[in-house]
Every structure is written in C-alpha cells, then in structure tokens.
PDB file of C-alpha atoms in Angstrom:
ATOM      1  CA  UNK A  10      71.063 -83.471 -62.664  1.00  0.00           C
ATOM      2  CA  UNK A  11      71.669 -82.733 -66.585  1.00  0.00           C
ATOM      3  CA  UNK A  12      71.788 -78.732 -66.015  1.00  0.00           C
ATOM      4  CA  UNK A  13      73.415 -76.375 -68.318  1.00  0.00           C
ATOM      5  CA  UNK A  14      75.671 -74.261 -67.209  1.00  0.00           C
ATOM      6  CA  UNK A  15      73.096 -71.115 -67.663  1.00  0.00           C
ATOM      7  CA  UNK A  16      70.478 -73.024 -65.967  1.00  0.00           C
ATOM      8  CA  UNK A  17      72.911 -73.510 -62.681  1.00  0.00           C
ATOM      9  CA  UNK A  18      73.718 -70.189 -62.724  1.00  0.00           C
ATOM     10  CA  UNK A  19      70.051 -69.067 -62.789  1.00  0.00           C
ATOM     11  CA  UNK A  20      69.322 -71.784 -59.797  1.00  0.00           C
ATOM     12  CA  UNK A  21      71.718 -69.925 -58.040  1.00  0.00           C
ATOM     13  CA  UNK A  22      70.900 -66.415 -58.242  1.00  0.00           C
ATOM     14  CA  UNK A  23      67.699 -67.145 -57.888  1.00  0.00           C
ATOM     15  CA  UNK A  24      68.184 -68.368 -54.904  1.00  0.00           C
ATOM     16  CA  UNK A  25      70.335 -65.399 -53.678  1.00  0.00           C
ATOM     17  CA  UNK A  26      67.501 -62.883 -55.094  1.00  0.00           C
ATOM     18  CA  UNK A  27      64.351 -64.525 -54.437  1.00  0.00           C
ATOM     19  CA  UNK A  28      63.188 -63.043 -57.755  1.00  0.00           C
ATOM     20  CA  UNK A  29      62.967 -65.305 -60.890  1.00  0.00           C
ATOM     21  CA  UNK A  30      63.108 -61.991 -63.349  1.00  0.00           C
ATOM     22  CA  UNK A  31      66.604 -60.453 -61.684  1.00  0.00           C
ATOM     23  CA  UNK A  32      67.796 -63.986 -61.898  1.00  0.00           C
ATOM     24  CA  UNK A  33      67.264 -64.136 -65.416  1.00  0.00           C
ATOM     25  CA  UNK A  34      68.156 -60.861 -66.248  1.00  0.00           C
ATOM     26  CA  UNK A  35      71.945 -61.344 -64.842  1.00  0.00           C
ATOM     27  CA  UNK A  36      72.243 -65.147 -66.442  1.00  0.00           C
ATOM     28  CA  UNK A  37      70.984 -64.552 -69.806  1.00  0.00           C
ATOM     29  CA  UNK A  38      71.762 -60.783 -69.900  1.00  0.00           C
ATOM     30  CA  UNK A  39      68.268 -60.141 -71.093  1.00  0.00           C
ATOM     31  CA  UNK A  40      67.632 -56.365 -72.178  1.00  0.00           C
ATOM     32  CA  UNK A  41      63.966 -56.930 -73.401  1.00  0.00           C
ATOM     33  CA  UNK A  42      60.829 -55.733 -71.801  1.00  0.00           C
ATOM     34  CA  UNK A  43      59.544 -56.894 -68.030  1.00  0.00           C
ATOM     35  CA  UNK A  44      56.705 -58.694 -69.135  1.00  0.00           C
ATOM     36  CA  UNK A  45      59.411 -60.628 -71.492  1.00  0.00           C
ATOM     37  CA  UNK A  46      61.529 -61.232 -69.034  1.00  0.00           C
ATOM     38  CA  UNK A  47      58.978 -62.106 -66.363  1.00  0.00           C
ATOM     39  CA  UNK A  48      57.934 -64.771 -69.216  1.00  0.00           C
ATOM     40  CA  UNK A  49      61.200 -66.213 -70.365  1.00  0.00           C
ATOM     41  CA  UNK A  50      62.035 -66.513 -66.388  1.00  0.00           C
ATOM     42  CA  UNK A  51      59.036 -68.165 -65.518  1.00  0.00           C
ATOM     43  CA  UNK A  52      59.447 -70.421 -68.521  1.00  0.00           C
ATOM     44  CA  UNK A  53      63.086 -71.522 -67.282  1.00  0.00           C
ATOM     45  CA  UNK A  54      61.223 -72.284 -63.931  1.00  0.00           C
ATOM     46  CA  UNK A  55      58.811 -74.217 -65.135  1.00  0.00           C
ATOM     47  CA  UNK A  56      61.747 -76.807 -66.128  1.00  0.00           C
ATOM     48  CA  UNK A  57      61.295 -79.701 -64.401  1.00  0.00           C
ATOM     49  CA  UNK A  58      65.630 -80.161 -63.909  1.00  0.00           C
ATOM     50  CA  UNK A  59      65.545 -76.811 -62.765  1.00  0.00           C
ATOM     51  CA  UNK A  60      62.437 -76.247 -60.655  1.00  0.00           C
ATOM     52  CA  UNK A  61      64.092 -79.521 -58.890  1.00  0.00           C
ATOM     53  CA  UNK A  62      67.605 -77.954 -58.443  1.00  0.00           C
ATOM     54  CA  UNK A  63      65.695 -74.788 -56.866  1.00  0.00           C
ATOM     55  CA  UNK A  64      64.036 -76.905 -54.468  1.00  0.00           C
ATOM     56  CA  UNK A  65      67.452 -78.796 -53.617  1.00  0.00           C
ATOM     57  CA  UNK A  66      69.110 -75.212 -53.394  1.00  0.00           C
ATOM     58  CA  UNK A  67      66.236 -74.022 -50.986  1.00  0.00           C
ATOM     59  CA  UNK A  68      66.527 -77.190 -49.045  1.00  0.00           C
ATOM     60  CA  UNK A  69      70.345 -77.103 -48.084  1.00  0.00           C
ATOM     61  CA  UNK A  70      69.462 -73.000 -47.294  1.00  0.00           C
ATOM     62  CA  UNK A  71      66.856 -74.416 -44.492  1.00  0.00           C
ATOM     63  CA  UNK A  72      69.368 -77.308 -43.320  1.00  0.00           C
ATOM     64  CA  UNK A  73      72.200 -74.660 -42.994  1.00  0.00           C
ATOM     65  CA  UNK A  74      70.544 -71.941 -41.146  1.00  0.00           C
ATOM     66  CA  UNK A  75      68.166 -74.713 -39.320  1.00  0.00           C
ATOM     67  CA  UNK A  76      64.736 -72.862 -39.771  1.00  0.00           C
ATOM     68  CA  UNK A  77      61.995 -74.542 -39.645  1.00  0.00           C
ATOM     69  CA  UNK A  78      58.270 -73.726 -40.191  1.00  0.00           C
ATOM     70  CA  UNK A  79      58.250 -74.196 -36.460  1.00  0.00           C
ATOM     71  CA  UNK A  80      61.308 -72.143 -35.425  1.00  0.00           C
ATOM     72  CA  UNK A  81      59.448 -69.217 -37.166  1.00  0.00           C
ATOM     73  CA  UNK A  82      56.329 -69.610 -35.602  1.00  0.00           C
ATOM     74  CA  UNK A  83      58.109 -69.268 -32.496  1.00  0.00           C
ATOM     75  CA  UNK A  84      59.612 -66.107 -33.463  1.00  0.00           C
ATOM     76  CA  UNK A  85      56.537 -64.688 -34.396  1.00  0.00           C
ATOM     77  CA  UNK A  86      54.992 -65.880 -31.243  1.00  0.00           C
ATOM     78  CA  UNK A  87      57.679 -63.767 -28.900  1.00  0.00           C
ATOM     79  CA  UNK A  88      57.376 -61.041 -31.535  1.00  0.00           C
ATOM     80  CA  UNK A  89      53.418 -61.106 -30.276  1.00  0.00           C
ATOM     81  CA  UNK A  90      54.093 -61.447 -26.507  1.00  0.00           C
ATOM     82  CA  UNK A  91      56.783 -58.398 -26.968  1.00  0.00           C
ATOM     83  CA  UNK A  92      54.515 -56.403 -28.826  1.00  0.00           C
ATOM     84  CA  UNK A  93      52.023 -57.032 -26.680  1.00  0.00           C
ATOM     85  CA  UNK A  94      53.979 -55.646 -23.393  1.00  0.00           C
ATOM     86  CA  UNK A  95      55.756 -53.168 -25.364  1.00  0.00           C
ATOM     87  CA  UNK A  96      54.069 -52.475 -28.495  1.00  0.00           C
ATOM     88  CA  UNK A  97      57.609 -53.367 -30.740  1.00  0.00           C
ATOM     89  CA  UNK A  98      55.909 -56.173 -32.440  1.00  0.00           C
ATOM     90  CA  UNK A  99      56.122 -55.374 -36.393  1.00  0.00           C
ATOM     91  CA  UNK A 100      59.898 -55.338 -36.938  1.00  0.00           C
ATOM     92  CA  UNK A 101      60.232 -58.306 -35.267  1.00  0.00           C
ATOM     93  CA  UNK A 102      57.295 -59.606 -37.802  1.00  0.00           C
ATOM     94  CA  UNK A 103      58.934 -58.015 -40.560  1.00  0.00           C
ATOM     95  CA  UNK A 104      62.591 -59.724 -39.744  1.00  0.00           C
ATOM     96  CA  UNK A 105      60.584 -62.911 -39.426  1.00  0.00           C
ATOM     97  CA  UNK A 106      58.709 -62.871 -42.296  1.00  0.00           C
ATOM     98  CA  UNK A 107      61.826 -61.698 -44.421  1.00  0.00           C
ATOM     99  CA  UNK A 108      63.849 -64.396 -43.313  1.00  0.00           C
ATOM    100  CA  UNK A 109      60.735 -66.665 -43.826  1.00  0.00           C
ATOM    101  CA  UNK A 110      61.410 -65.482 -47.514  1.00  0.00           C
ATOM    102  CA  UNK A 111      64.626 -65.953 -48.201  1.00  0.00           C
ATOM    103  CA  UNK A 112      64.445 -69.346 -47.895  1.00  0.00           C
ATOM    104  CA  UNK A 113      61.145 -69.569 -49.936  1.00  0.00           C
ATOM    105  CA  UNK A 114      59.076 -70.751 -46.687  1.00  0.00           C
ATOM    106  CA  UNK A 115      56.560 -67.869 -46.947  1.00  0.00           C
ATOM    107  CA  UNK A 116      53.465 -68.951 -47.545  1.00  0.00           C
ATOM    108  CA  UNK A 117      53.929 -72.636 -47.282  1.00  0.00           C
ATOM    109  CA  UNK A 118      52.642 -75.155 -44.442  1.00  0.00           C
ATOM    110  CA  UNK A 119      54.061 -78.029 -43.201  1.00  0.00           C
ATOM    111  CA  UNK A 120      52.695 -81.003 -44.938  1.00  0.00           C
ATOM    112  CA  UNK A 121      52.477 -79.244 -48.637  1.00  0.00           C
ATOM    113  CA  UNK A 122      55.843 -78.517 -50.614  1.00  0.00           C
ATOM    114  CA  UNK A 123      54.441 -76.060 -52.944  1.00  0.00           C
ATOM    115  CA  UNK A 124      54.486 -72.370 -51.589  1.00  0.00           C
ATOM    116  CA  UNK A 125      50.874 -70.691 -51.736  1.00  0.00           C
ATOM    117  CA  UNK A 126      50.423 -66.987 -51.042  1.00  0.00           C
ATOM    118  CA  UNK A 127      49.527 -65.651 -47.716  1.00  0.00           C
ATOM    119  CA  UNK A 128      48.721 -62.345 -46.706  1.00  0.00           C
ATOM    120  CA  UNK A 129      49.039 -61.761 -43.081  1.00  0.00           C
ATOM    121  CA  UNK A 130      48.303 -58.364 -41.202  1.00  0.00           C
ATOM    122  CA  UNK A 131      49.764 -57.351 -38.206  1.00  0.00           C
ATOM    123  CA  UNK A 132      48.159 -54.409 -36.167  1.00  0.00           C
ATOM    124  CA  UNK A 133      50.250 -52.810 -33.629  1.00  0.00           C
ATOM    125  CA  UNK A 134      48.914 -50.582 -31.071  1.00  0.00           C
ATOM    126  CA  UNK A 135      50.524 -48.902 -28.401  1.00  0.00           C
ATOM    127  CA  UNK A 136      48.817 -50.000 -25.091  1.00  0.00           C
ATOM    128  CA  UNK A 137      50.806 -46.672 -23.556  1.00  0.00           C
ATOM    129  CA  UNK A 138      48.033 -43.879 -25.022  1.00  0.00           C
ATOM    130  CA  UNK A 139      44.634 -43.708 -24.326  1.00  0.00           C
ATOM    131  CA  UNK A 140      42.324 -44.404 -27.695  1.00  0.00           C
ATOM    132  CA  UNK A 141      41.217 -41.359 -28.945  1.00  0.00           C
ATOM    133  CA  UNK A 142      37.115 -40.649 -28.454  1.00  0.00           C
ATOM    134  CA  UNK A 143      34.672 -39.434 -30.670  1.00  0.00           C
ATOM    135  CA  UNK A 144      33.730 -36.091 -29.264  1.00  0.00           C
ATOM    136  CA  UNK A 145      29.889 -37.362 -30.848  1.00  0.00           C
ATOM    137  CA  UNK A 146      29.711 -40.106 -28.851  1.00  0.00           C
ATOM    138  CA  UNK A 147      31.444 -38.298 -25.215  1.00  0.00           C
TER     139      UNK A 147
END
C-alpha cells in the first residue's frame, strides 16, 4: 500500500485507541499543544494510503470478532426486552455501544461506509417503584 513505517504504526494504534490524537501522540512522539496535535492527526488521516489502511484494519477487526451492524442491533434489542422486565437495560447498552466503537461501527448504517454521529438516549426506569406524584395535582 506505499505506507511509511510511521504511518503503519499510526494505522495501528489507532485502531487499538480509537482516538486519532493518542495515536499520533505515541507514533510521532508529539509534545505540542492538543489543538496541534488534534491537527497534525487529523491531517495524517486525511491521507488517502492511510485513511484506506484504517478502513482495511477496521475491516479484518469486524471479520475477526464477526459483528455486524445486525449482530448489534440484536444485542441492543435483548438489552431492551431485559430492561424492560428487569430494568438492567443501560449496561448492556453501554457494552453494546462500546463494542460498537471499537470497531468504528458507531454511528454508521448499513449501506453507507462513512461513520456519521449519532446520539442515542436510553431511559431506564425501574417498573418495581411507583412514580412519584405531585402532591399539587393529588
């Protein structure tokens, strides 16, 4: 793929990080300022050899561990369903989510390779106590 031996190195951590700056910081030992650093990484990023040996990286990570957009939606599904008889939902959301992460799935869907952001909220209540009531409205 015509990588230097830096530019592998960042590819792989990362991958192992998820975060472009740390990745850069332990490659190029950069000391400088974050907004420097958040710069210089995104800059390396931008590259098309190396945006395309991230994507490789993050593609093996999904063929190894076998998760697919769908396999998560499952999860999150039975995370629902359990949270819903047993109100234990948001660590299973947050595992899911995380995992979702690591292998830079978050946020994307399955027909579009690029990753968009996506805020999801999860409210948890515990079907087990009575809802408290206004004493105005009683």
């Amino acid at each position: 793929m015509g990588l230097t031996v830096k530019q592998e190195k960042f590819c792989q951590a990362y991958i192992e990080t998820g975060n472009a700056s740390e990745a850069y910081r332990q490659v190029y030992s950069a000391k400088g300022n974050a907004a420097t650093v958040a710069r210089s990484a995104h800059e390396v990023l931008e590259n098309p050899k190396v945006a395309a040996r991230v994507a490789e990286l993050k593609e093996d990570q999904k063929d190894r561990h076998n998760v697919t957009v769908d396999s998560l939606l499952g999860e999150l599904e039975e995370a629902r369903k359990v949270g819903k008889e047993k109100g234990q939902a948001a660590a299973m959301v947050t595992a899911t989510m995380s995992k979702a992460k690591l292998l830079g799935m978050e946020g994307s869907s399955p027909d579009d390779e690029t990753p968009t952001s996506v805020k999801v909220t999860v409210q948890v209540q515990d079907a087990r106590r009575e809802p408290k009531r206004d004493p105005a409205t009683a």
